[in-house]
PDB file of C-alpha atoms and ligand atoms in Angstrom:
ATOM      1  CA  UNK A   1       2.545   1.482  13.817  1.00 95.00           C
ATOM      2  CA  UNK A   2       4.793   2.583  11.338  1.00 98.00           C
ATOM      3  CA  UNK A   3       3.522   5.930   8.990  1.00 98.00           C
ATOM      4  CA  UNK A   4       4.909   7.428   6.648  1.00 98.00           C
ATOM      5  CA  UNK A   5       2.905  11.142   6.450  1.00 98.00           C
ATOM      6  CA  UNK A   6       5.161  13.549   4.393  1.00 98.00           C
ATOM      7  CA  UNK A   7       7.160  12.496   1.222  1.00 98.00           C
ATOM      8  CA  UNK A   8       7.019  13.106  -2.428  1.00 98.00           C
ATOM      9  CA  UNK A   9       7.406  11.643  -5.725  1.00 98.00           C
ATOM     10  CA  UNK A  10       8.706  11.866  -9.350  1.00 98.00           C
ATOM     11  CA  UNK A  11       5.034  13.744  -9.640  1.00 98.00           C
ATOM     12  CA  UNK A  12       6.933  16.394  -7.992  1.00 98.00           C
ATOM     13  CA  UNK A  13      10.480  16.809  -7.305  1.00 98.00           C
ATOM     14  CA  UNK A  14      10.961  12.977  -5.571  1.00 97.00           C
ATOM     15  CA  UNK A  15      13.392  10.683  -6.707  1.00 96.00           C
ATOM     16  CA  UNK A  16      10.845   7.683  -7.340  1.00 98.00           C
ATOM     17  CA  UNK A  17       8.082   6.759  -9.037  1.00 98.00           C
ATOM     18  CA  UNK A  18       4.593   6.395  -7.087  1.00 98.00           C
ATOM     19  CA  UNK A  19       4.848   2.627  -7.356  1.00 98.00           C
ATOM     20  CA  UNK A  20       8.597   2.033  -6.420  1.00 98.00           C
ATOM     21  CA  UNK A  21       7.329   4.809  -3.513  1.00 98.00           C
ATOM     22  CA  UNK A  22       4.432   2.195  -3.005  1.00 98.00           C
ATOM     23  CA  UNK A  23       7.090  -1.241  -2.948  1.00 98.00           C
ATOM     24  CA  UNK A  24       9.697   0.525  -0.355  1.00 98.00           C
ATOM     25  CA  UNK A  25       6.903   1.430   1.982  1.00 98.00           C
ATOM     26  CA  UNK A  26       5.746  -1.893   1.876  1.00 98.00           C
ATOM     27  CA  UNK A  27       9.270  -3.235   2.160  1.00 97.00           C
ATOM     28  CA  UNK A  28       9.762  -0.831   5.411  1.00 97.00           C
ATOM     29  CA  UNK A  29       6.480  -2.305   6.882  1.00 98.00           C
ATOM     30  CA  UNK A  30       4.494   1.326   6.508  1.00 98.00           C
ATOM     31  CA  UNK A  31       1.152   0.502   7.324  1.00 98.00           C
ATOM     32  CA  UNK A  32      -0.312   4.462   6.404  1.00 98.00           C
ATOM     33  CA  UNK A  33       1.354   5.997   3.312  1.00 98.00           C
ATOM     34  CA  UNK A  34       0.014   9.489   2.132  1.00 98.00           C
ATOM     35  CA  UNK A  35       2.194  11.284  -0.549  1.00 98.00           C
ATOM     36  CA  UNK A  36       2.539  15.007  -0.571  1.00 98.00           C
ATOM     37  CA  UNK A  37       3.361  15.965  -3.758  1.00 98.00           C
ATOM     38  CA  UNK A  38       4.093  19.905  -4.332  1.00 98.00           C
ATOM     39  CA  UNK A  39       1.129  21.054  -6.073  1.00 98.00           C
ATOM     40  CA  UNK A  40       0.222  17.758  -7.243  1.00 98.00           C
ATOM     41  CA  UNK A  41      -2.149  14.563  -6.846  1.00 98.00           C
ATOM     42  CA  UNK A  42      -1.116  13.247  -9.451  1.00 98.00           C
ATOM     43  CA  UNK A  43       0.725  10.209  -7.654  1.00 98.00           C
ATOM     44  CA  UNK A  44      -2.911   9.113  -6.182  1.00 98.00           C
ATOM     45  CA  UNK A  45      -4.145   6.984  -9.056  1.00 98.00           C
ATOM     46  CA  UNK A  46      -1.048   5.053  -9.570  1.00 98.00           C
ATOM     47  CA  UNK A  47      -0.234   4.851  -6.018  1.00 98.00           C
ATOM     48  CA  UNK A  48      -3.010   3.199  -4.977  1.00 98.00           C
ATOM     49  CA  UNK A  49      -3.009   1.053  -8.089  1.00 98.00           C
ATOM     50  CA  UNK A  50       0.202  -0.283  -6.570  1.00 98.00           C
ATOM     51  CA  UNK A  51      -1.245  -0.451  -2.642  1.00 97.00           C
ATOM     52  CA  UNK A  52      -3.317  -3.226  -3.102  1.00 92.00           C
ATOM     53  CA  UNK A  53      -4.740  -3.723  -0.195  1.00 93.00           C
ATOM     54  CA  UNK A  54      -0.882  -3.826   0.961  1.00 97.00           C
ATOM     55  CA  UNK A  55      -1.035  -0.567   2.755  1.00 97.00           C
ATOM     56  CA  UNK A  56      -3.362   2.238   3.555  1.00 97.00           C
ATOM     57  CA  UNK A  57      -3.276   5.124   1.432  1.00 98.00           C
ATOM     58  CA  UNK A  58      -4.184   7.953   2.545  1.00 98.00           C
ATOM     59  CA  UNK A  59      -4.673  11.415   0.310  1.00 98.00           C
ATOM     60  CA  UNK A  60      -2.385  14.327   0.889  1.00 98.00           C
ATOM     61  CA  UNK A  61      -0.832  17.735  -0.844  1.00 98.00           C
ATOM     62  CA  UNK A  62       2.065  20.298   0.259  1.00 98.00           C
ATOM     63  CA  UNK A  63       1.743  23.610  -0.956  1.00 98.00           C
ATOM     64  CA  UNK A  64       4.245  25.668  -0.792  1.00 97.00           C
ATOM     65  CA  UNK A  65       2.910  29.407  -0.312  1.00 97.00           C
ATOM     66  CA  UNK A  66       4.953  32.516   0.981  1.00 94.00           C
ATOM     67  CA  UNK A  67       4.423  35.430   3.367  1.00 96.00           C
ATOM     68  CA  UNK A  68       5.699  38.688   2.864  1.00 93.00           C
ATOM     69  CA  UNK A  69       8.863  39.073   5.226  1.00 90.00           C
ATOM     70  CA  UNK A  70       9.638  36.907   2.960  1.00 92.00           C
ATOM     71  CA  UNK A  71       9.067  33.547   4.399  1.00 95.00           C
ATOM     72  CA  UNK A  72       8.550  30.083   2.931  1.00 96.00           C
ATOM     73  CA  UNK A  73       5.470  28.533   4.365  1.00 98.00           C
ATOM     74  CA  UNK A  74       4.338  25.191   3.410  1.00 98.00           C
ATOM     75  CA  UNK A  75       0.848  23.573   3.952  1.00 98.00           C
ATOM     76  CA  UNK A  76      -0.008  19.920   3.854  1.00 99.00           C
ATOM     77  CA  UNK A  77      -3.723  18.935   3.935  1.00 98.00           C
ATOM     78  CA  UNK A  78      -4.661  15.353   4.523  1.00 98.00           C
ATOM     79  CA  UNK A  79      -7.629  13.445   2.653  1.00 98.00           C
ATOM     80  CA  UNK A  80      -7.972  16.209   0.374  1.00 98.00           C
ATOM     81  CA  UNK A  81     -10.567  15.224  -2.286  1.00 98.00           C
ATOM     82  CA  UNK A  82      -7.961  14.762  -5.787  1.00 98.00           C
ATOM     83  CA  UNK A  83     -11.073  14.447  -8.258  1.00 97.00           C
ATOM     84  CA  UNK A  84     -12.062  18.119  -6.511  1.00 98.00           C
ATOM     85  CA  UNK A  85     -12.718  20.574  -8.982  1.00 98.00           C
ATOM     86  CA  UNK A  86     -11.178  23.789  -7.040  1.00 98.00           C
ATOM     87  CA  UNK A  87      -8.512  22.122  -5.805  1.00 98.00           C
ATOM     88  CA  UNK A  88      -7.435  20.676  -8.850  1.00 98.00           C
ATOM     89  CA  UNK A  89      -7.632  24.564 -10.766  1.00 98.00           C
ATOM     90  CA  UNK A  90      -5.682  26.268  -7.949  1.00 98.00           C
ATOM     91  CA  UNK A  91      -3.194  23.316  -8.536  1.00 98.00           C
ATOM     92  CA  UNK A  92      -2.488  24.130 -12.216  1.00 98.00           C
ATOM     93  CA  UNK A  93      -2.570  27.250 -11.614  1.00 98.00           C
ATOM     94  CA  UNK A  94       0.311  26.819  -9.377  1.00 98.00           C
ATOM     95  CA  UNK A  95       2.319  24.585 -11.470  1.00 98.00           C
ATOM     96  CA  UNK A  96       2.123  27.006 -14.547  1.00 97.00           C
ATOM     97  CA  UNK A  97       3.822  29.540 -11.896  1.00 98.00           C
ATOM     98  CA  UNK A  98       6.986  26.829 -11.372  1.00 97.00           C
ATOM     99  CA  UNK A  99       7.553  26.380 -15.117  1.00 96.00           C
ATOM    100  CA  UNK A 100       8.079  30.519 -15.463  1.00 97.00           C
ATOM    101  CA  UNK A 101       9.743  30.773 -11.867  1.00 98.00           C
ATOM    102  CA  UNK A 102      12.572  27.443 -12.772  1.00 98.00           C
ATOM    103  CA  UNK A 103      12.855  29.370 -16.508  1.00 98.00           C
ATOM    104  CA  UNK A 104      13.871  32.895 -14.735  1.00 98.00           C
ATOM    105  CA  UNK A 105      16.036  31.269 -12.750  1.00 98.00           C
ATOM    106  CA  UNK A 106      17.843  29.681 -15.519  1.00 98.00           C
ATOM    107  CA  UNK A 107      18.684  33.177 -16.763  1.00 98.00           C
ATOM    108  CA  UNK A 108      19.625  34.113 -13.318  1.00 98.00           C
ATOM    109  CA  UNK A 109      22.293  31.471 -13.737  1.00 98.00           C
ATOM    110  CA  UNK A 110      23.391  32.579 -17.323  1.00 98.00           C
ATOM    111  CA  UNK A 111      23.891  35.683 -16.502  1.00 98.00           C
ATOM    112  CA  UNK A 112      26.360  34.331 -13.127  1.00 98.00           C
ATOM    113  CA  UNK A 113      27.752  32.486 -15.994  1.00 97.00           C
ATOM    114  CA  UNK A 114      26.997  29.652 -15.464  1.00 97.00           C
ATOM    115  CA  UNK A 115      26.019  27.356 -18.858  1.00 96.00           C
ATOM    116  CA  UNK A 116      22.623  25.866 -18.611  1.00 96.00           C
ATOM    117  CA  UNK A 117      19.092  25.372 -20.615  1.00 96.00           C
ATOM    118  CA  UNK A 118      15.737  24.920 -19.039  1.00 97.00           C
ATOM    119  CA  UNK A 119      15.619  21.685 -21.324  1.00 96.00           C
ATOM    120  CA  UNK A 120      18.620  20.434 -18.980  1.00 96.00           C
ATOM    121  CA  UNK A 121      16.458  21.234 -16.017  1.00 97.00           C
ATOM    122  CA  UNK A 122      12.917  19.619 -17.584  1.00 97.00           C
ATOM    123  CA  UNK A 123      14.469  16.344 -18.374  1.00 96.00           C
ATOM    124  CA  UNK A 124      15.009  15.593 -14.989  1.00 97.00           C
ATOM    125  CA  UNK A 125      11.624  16.145 -13.919  1.00 97.00           C
ATOM    126  CA  UNK A 126       9.117  13.111 -14.956  1.00 94.00           C
ATOM    127  CA  UNK A 127       5.950  14.877 -13.995  1.00 96.00           C
ATOM    128  CA  UNK A 128       3.986  18.052 -13.944  1.00 96.00           C
ATOM    129  CA  UNK A 129       5.324  19.836 -10.960  1.00 97.00           C
ATOM    130  CA  UNK A 130       9.031  21.461 -11.643  1.00 97.00           C
ATOM    131  CA  UNK A 131      10.881  22.665  -8.745  1.00 97.00           C
ATOM    132  CA  UNK A 132      13.955  24.292  -7.800  1.00 98.00           C
ATOM    133  CA  UNK A 133      15.332  20.622  -6.642  1.00 97.00           C
ATOM    134  CA  UNK A 134      15.418  19.581 -10.474  1.00 98.00           C
ATOM    135  CA  UNK A 135      17.646  22.585 -10.779  1.00 98.00           C
ATOM    136  CA  UNK A 136      19.735  21.769  -8.383  1.00 98.00           C
ATOM    137  CA  UNK A 137      19.964  17.989  -9.204  1.00 97.00           C
ATOM    138  CA  UNK A 138      21.169  20.025 -13.650  1.00 98.00           C
ATOM    139  CA  UNK A 139      23.574  21.822 -11.718  1.00 98.00           C
ATOM    140  CA  UNK A 140      25.090  18.993  -9.681  1.00 97.00           C
ATOM    141  CA  UNK A 141      25.177  17.127 -13.255  1.00 96.00           C
ATOM    142  CA  UNK A 142      26.659  20.220 -14.765  1.00 96.00           C
ATOM    143  CA  UNK A 143      29.951  19.883 -12.035  1.00 97.00           C
ATOM    144  CA  UNK A 144      28.945  23.336 -10.935  1.00 97.00           C
ATOM    145  CA  UNK A 145      28.136  21.551  -7.512  1.00 98.00           C
ATOM    146  CA  UNK A 146      29.118  18.601  -5.457  1.00 97.00           C
ATOM    147  CA  UNK A 147      25.190  18.342  -4.098  1.00 96.00           C
ATOM    148  CA  UNK A 148      21.959  20.071  -3.648  1.00 95.00           C
ATOM    149  CA  UNK A 149      23.100  21.493  -0.445  1.00 96.00           C
ATOM    150  CA  UNK A 150      25.351  23.299  -2.198  1.00 98.00           C
ATOM    151  CA  UNK A 151      23.463  24.306  -4.593  1.00 98.00           C
ATOM    152  CA  UNK A 152      20.723  25.577  -2.819  1.00 98.00           C
ATOM    153  CA  UNK A 153      23.405  27.735  -0.517  1.00 98.00           C
ATOM    154  CA  UNK A 154      25.340  29.516  -2.997  1.00 98.00           C
ATOM    155  CA  UNK A 155      22.246  29.855  -5.861  1.00 98.00           C
ATOM    156  CA  UNK A 156      18.620  28.353  -5.260  1.00 98.00           C
ATOM    157  CA  UNK A 157      17.550  29.514  -1.713  1.00 97.00           C
ATOM    158  CA  UNK A 158      15.970  32.569  -0.791  1.00 94.00           C
ATOM    159  CA  UNK A 159      18.166  35.355  -0.591  1.00 94.00           C
ATOM    160  CA  UNK A 160      20.965  33.435  -2.650  1.00 98.00           C
ATOM    161  CA  UNK A 161      21.726  35.411  -7.039  1.00 98.00           C
ATOM    162  CA  UNK A 162      19.441  32.805  -8.728  1.00 98.00           C
ATOM    163  CA  UNK A 163      16.499  32.796  -6.315  1.00 97.00           C
ATOM    164  CA  UNK A 164      13.206  34.027  -8.303  1.00 97.00           C
ATOM    165  CA  UNK A 165       9.811  34.343  -6.209  1.00 95.00           C
ATOM    166  CA  UNK A 166       6.855  32.899  -8.191  1.00 95.00           C
ATOM    167  CA  UNK A 167       3.271  32.954  -7.680  1.00 96.00           C
ATOM    168  CA  UNK A 168       1.972  30.899  -4.982  1.00 96.00           C
ATOM    169  CA  UNK A 169      -1.049  31.139  -2.694  1.00 97.00           C
ATOM    170  CA  UNK A 170      -0.846  32.651   0.399  1.00 97.00           C
ATOM    171  CA  UNK A 171      -1.022  30.234   3.597  1.00 98.00           C
ATOM    172  CA  UNK A 172      -4.531  31.203   4.517  1.00 98.00           C
ATOM    173  CA  UNK A 173      -5.897  30.909   0.525  1.00 98.00           C
ATOM    174  CA  UNK A 174      -4.335  27.008   0.515  1.00 98.00           C
ATOM    175  CA  UNK A 175      -5.953  26.871   4.122  1.00 98.00           C
ATOM    176  CA  UNK A 176      -9.407  27.465   2.685  1.00 98.00           C
ATOM    177  CA  UNK A 177      -8.986  25.733  -0.560  1.00 98.00           C
ATOM    178  CA  UNK A 178      -7.286  22.383   1.271  1.00 98.00           C
ATOM    179  CA  UNK A 179     -10.548  22.675   3.447  1.00 98.00           C
ATOM    180  CA  UNK A 180     -13.189  23.175   0.683  1.00 98.00           C
ATOM    181  CA  UNK A 181     -11.918  19.898  -1.075  1.00 98.00           C
ATOM    182  CA  UNK A 182     -12.364  17.878   2.257  1.00 97.00           C
ATOM    183  CA  UNK A 183      -9.202  18.206   3.442  1.00 98.00           C
ATOM    184  CA  UNK A 184      -7.330  18.467   6.869  1.00 98.00           C
ATOM    185  CA  UNK A 185      -5.005  21.222   6.775  1.00 98.00           C
ATOM    186  CA  UNK A 186      -1.625  21.199   8.724  1.00 99.00           C
ATOM    187  CA  UNK A 187       1.381  23.490   8.166  1.00 99.00           C
ATOM    188  CA  UNK A 188       4.645  21.573   7.523  1.00 98.00           C
ATOM    189  CA  UNK A 189       7.745  21.791   9.606  1.00 98.00           C
ATOM    190  CA  UNK A 190       7.170  25.025  11.532  1.00 98.00           C
ATOM    191  CA  UNK A 191      10.504  24.983  12.722  1.00 98.00           C
ATOM    192  CA  UNK A 192      12.051  25.809   9.456  1.00 97.00           C
ATOM    193  CA  UNK A 193       9.918  29.031   8.995  1.00 97.00           C
ATOM    194  CA  UNK A 194      11.992  30.969  11.127  1.00 95.00           C
ATOM    195  CA  UNK A 195       9.284  32.754  13.347  1.00 97.00           C
ATOM    196  CA  UNK A 196       5.780  31.346  14.728  1.00 97.00           C
ATOM    197  CA  UNK A 197       4.027  34.575  15.000  1.00 97.00           C
ATOM    198  CA  UNK A 198       1.432  33.435  12.023  1.00 98.00           C
ATOM    199  CA  UNK A 199       0.357  30.104  13.716  1.00 98.00           C
ATOM    200  CA  UNK A 200      -2.559  31.617  15.210  1.00 98.00           C
ATOM    201  CA  UNK A 201      -4.204  33.773  12.892  1.00 98.00           C
ATOM    202  CA  UNK A 202      -3.482  30.562  10.810  1.00 98.00           C
ATOM    203  CA  UNK A 203      -5.666  28.844  13.424  1.00 98.00           C
ATOM    204  CA  UNK A 204      -8.169  31.850  12.841  1.00 98.00           C
ATOM    205  CA  UNK A 205      -8.008  31.059   8.891  1.00 98.00           C
ATOM    206  CA  UNK A 206      -8.850  27.432   9.934  1.00 98.00           C
ATOM    207  CA  UNK A 207      -5.826  25.940  10.345  1.00 98.00           C
ATOM    208  CA  UNK A 208      -6.506  22.409  12.182  1.00 98.00           C
ATOM    209  CA  UNK A 209      -3.158  20.428  12.638  1.00 98.00           C
ATOM    210  CA  UNK A 210       0.812  20.878  12.972  1.00 98.00           C
ATOM    211  CA  UNK A 211       3.742  19.276  11.747  1.00 98.00           C
ATOM    212  CA  UNK A 212       5.040  18.363  15.137  1.00 98.00           C
ATOM    213  CA  UNK A 213       7.737  14.743  14.488  1.00 98.00           C
ATOM    214  CA  UNK A 214       9.850  16.163  11.499  1.00 98.00           C
ATOM    215  CA  UNK A 215      13.415  15.002  10.703  1.00 97.00           C
ATOM    216  CA  UNK A 216      15.004  19.124  10.888  1.00 96.00           C
ATOM    217  CA  UNK A 217      12.929  19.780  14.302  1.00 97.00           C
ATOM    218  CA  UNK A 218      15.904  19.627  16.549  1.00 94.00           C
ATOM    219  CA  UNK A 219      16.664  20.442  20.357  1.00 90.00           C
ATOM    220  CA  UNK A 220      13.536  21.785  21.877  1.00 96.00           C
ATOM    221  CA  UNK A 221      11.399  22.089  18.785  1.00 98.00           C
ATOM    222  CA  UNK A 222       9.574  18.997  18.822  1.00 98.00           C
ATOM    223  CA  UNK A 223       8.449  19.830  22.879  1.00 98.00           C
ATOM    224  CA  UNK A 224       7.823  23.622  21.829  1.00 98.00           C
ATOM    225  CA  UNK A 225       5.464  22.392  18.799  1.00 98.00           C
ATOM    226  CA  UNK A 226       3.540  19.696  20.665  1.00 98.00           C
ATOM    227  CA  UNK A 227       3.049  22.253  22.755  1.00 98.00           C
ATOM    228  CA  UNK A 228       1.590  24.678  20.371  1.00 98.00           C
ATOM    229  CA  UNK A 229      -0.456  22.095  19.412  1.00 98.00           C
ATOM    230  CA  UNK A 230      -2.184  21.611  22.690  1.00 98.00           C
ATOM    231  CA  UNK A 231      -2.453  25.121  22.612  1.00 98.00           C
ATOM    232  CA  UNK A 232      -4.318  25.483  19.477  1.00 98.00           C
ATOM    233  CA  UNK A 233      -5.855  22.072  20.026  1.00 98.00           C
ATOM    234  CA  UNK A 234      -4.321  21.400  16.421  1.00 98.00           C
ATOM    235  CA  UNK A 235      -3.949  18.153  15.532  1.00 98.00           C
ATOM    236  CA  UNK A 236      -0.299  16.968  15.785  1.00 98.00           C
ATOM    237  CA  UNK A 237       1.390  14.935  12.692  1.00 98.00           C
ATOM    238  CA  UNK A 238       4.866  13.745  11.807  1.00 98.00           C
ATOM    239  CA  UNK A 239       6.605  12.485   8.427  1.00 98.00           C
ATOM    240  CA  UNK A 240       9.789  12.263   6.849  1.00 98.00           C
ATOM    241  CA  UNK A 241      10.145  14.757   3.780  1.00 98.00           C
ATOM    242  CA  UNK A 242      11.445  11.633   1.826  1.00 98.00           C
ATOM    243  CA  UNK A 243      12.616  12.836  -1.450  1.00 97.00           C
ATOM    244  CA  UNK A 244      14.095   9.719  -2.398  1.00 95.00           C
ATOM    245  CA  UNK A 245      17.675   8.015  -1.027  1.00 92.00           C
ATOM    246  CA  UNK A 246      20.073   9.925   0.889  1.00 83.00           C
ATOM    247  CA  UNK A 247      18.547  12.422   3.466  1.00 77.00           C
ATOM    248  CA  UNK A 248      15.826  10.554   5.313  1.00 88.00           C
ATOM    249  CA  UNK A 249      14.237   7.087   5.610  1.00 94.00           C
ATOM    250  CA  UNK A 250      11.181   6.279   4.630  1.00 98.00           C
ATOM    251  CA  UNK A 251       8.834   5.741   7.654  1.00 97.00           C
ATOM    252  CA  UNK A 252      11.835   6.966  10.324  1.00 96.00           C
ATOM    253  CA  UNK A 253       9.626   9.529  11.745  1.00 97.00           C
ATOM    254  CA  UNK A 254       7.490   7.954  14.446  1.00 94.00           C
ATOM    255  CA  UNK A 255       3.720   9.060  15.099  1.00 97.00           C
ATOM    256  CA  UNK A 256       2.611   8.814  18.811  1.00 97.00           C
ATOM    257  CA  UNK A 257      -0.633   6.241  18.849  1.00 97.00           C
ATOM    258  CA  UNK A 258      -3.150   8.745  20.056  1.00 97.00           C
ATOM    259  CA  UNK A 259      -1.837  11.348  17.517  1.00 98.00           C
ATOM    260  CA  UNK A 260      -2.494   9.323  14.813  1.00 97.00           C
ATOM    261  CA  UNK A 261      -5.606   7.851  16.178  1.00 97.00           C
ATOM    262  CA  UNK A 262      -6.636  11.819  16.456  1.00 98.00           C
ATOM    263  CA  UNK A 263      -5.988  12.381  12.870  1.00 97.00           C
ATOM    264  CA  UNK A 264      -8.281   9.349  12.029  1.00 96.00           C
ATOM    265  CA  UNK A 265     -10.731  10.729  14.171  1.00 97.00           C
ATOM    266  CA  UNK A 266     -10.939  13.972  12.417  1.00 97.00           C
ATOM    267  CA  UNK A 267     -11.008  12.814   9.003  1.00 95.00           C
ATOM    268  CA  UNK A 268     -13.839  11.039   9.456  1.00 86.00           C
ATOM    269  CA  UNK A 269     -12.668   7.767   8.472  1.00 81.00           C
TER     270      UNK A 269
HETATM  271  P1  AMP B   1      10.215  25.219  -4.633  1.00 77.00           P
HETATM  272  O1  AMP B   1       8.915  23.770  -4.486  1.00 77.00           O
HETATM  273  O2  AMP B   1      10.788  25.045  -6.132  1.00 77.00           O
HETATM  274  O3  AMP B   1       9.965  26.361  -4.290  1.00 77.00           O
HETATM  275  O4  AMP B   1      11.715  24.293  -4.186  1.00 77.00           O
HETATM  276  C1  AMP B   1      11.242  23.867  -2.596  1.00 77.00           C
HETATM  277  C2  AMP B   1      11.964  22.170  -2.344  1.00 77.00           C
HETATM  278  O5  AMP B   1      13.356  22.490  -2.514  1.00 77.00           O
HETATM  279  C3  AMP B   1      11.391  22.006  -1.072  1.00 77.00           C
HETATM  280  O6  AMP B   1      10.138  21.664  -1.037  1.00 77.00           O
HETATM  281  C4  AMP B   1      12.251  20.980  -0.850  1.00 77.00           C
HETATM  282  O7  AMP B   1      11.879  19.699  -1.102  1.00 77.00           O
HETATM  283  C5  AMP B   1      13.329  21.452  -1.677  1.00 77.00           C
HETATM  284  N1  AMP B   1      14.694  21.631  -0.433  1.00 77.00           N
HETATM  285  C6  AMP B   1      14.889  23.136   0.196  1.00 77.00           C
HETATM  286  N2  AMP B   1      16.305  23.101   0.895  1.00 77.00           N
HETATM  287  C7  AMP B   1      16.324  22.091  -0.301  1.00 77.00           C
HETATM  288  C8  AMP B   1      18.051  21.489  -0.012  1.00 77.00           C
HETATM  289  N3  AMP B   1      18.922  22.679   1.058  1.00 77.00           N
HETATM  290  N4  AMP B   1      18.481  20.930  -0.554  1.00 77.00           N
HETATM  291  C9  AMP B   1      17.193  19.768  -1.346  1.00 77.00           C
HETATM  292  N5  AMP B   1      16.472  19.627  -1.431  1.00 77.00           N
HETATM  293  C10 AMP B   1      15.813  21.072  -1.099  1.00 77.00           C
HETATM  294 FE1   FE B   2      10.241  18.666  -2.085  1.00 77.00          FE
HETATM  295 FE1   FE B   3       7.884  21.166   2.498  1.00 77.00          FE
HETATM  296 ZN1   ZN B   4       7.205  18.098   1.714  1.00 77.00          ZN
END
């Protein structure tokens, strides 16, 4: 079965609208789709309507968190209730912090001699959740960098000169709000964090799954995270983290049938 459990739309930093993403998923014969926009569930309604029973849509979210170190830790939530009040309040606060942060990053770029305004970035965003990829696209548009990777590597990534931190949840807080809203919290792309030292603490805090199958998990990482999932009795999930044409294909990451079955059982569906 073809599934896609990690992807983004224009509601956050993806390139396709929720409707276009669903159409692409149908063309690619995706049977289960979970849209995991950063800090917003706005894609849920339009995507549900577009799906028209042609594929199974699971409500989902991705919350970008941080740990002192500093580390970036992303937490996915599957089967959250999009209308859950505490969830929506938490997400609204995070989205507001995103706006302020991108503004500060534009100021940093200006100090580095790059001529750019917040409005240039905002017009590249069609949804409520502004992110660094929008800023990266504005830098490409201005001809400052050739592509998004260069924008992150030279300016926007943690440790680079335009980087700014922002208010974010600690992973255990994200785990809590996802659980409260009826969802299953899953640690996203653990191989990109840079350490596995936090995993046990997250399990104690209620983590239910680990994103084992991920395009950027290389070498022995898939095997290692599959083993860690087994050791901590976590669900194994996977997805492409599709943001638009280019990096990865929608539906390209295969999830073993038994992993999918376990996920479905845990959801109570
Ligand atoms: P933010 O949510 O504003 O902190 O931005 C983080 C997002 O930027 C991640 O979730 C990815 O979608 C994206 N990202 C990170 N590194 C890169 C990169 N090298 N090229 C393109 N997008 C990236
Ligand atoms: Fe993203
Ligand atoms: Fe992520
Ligand atoms: Zn993602």
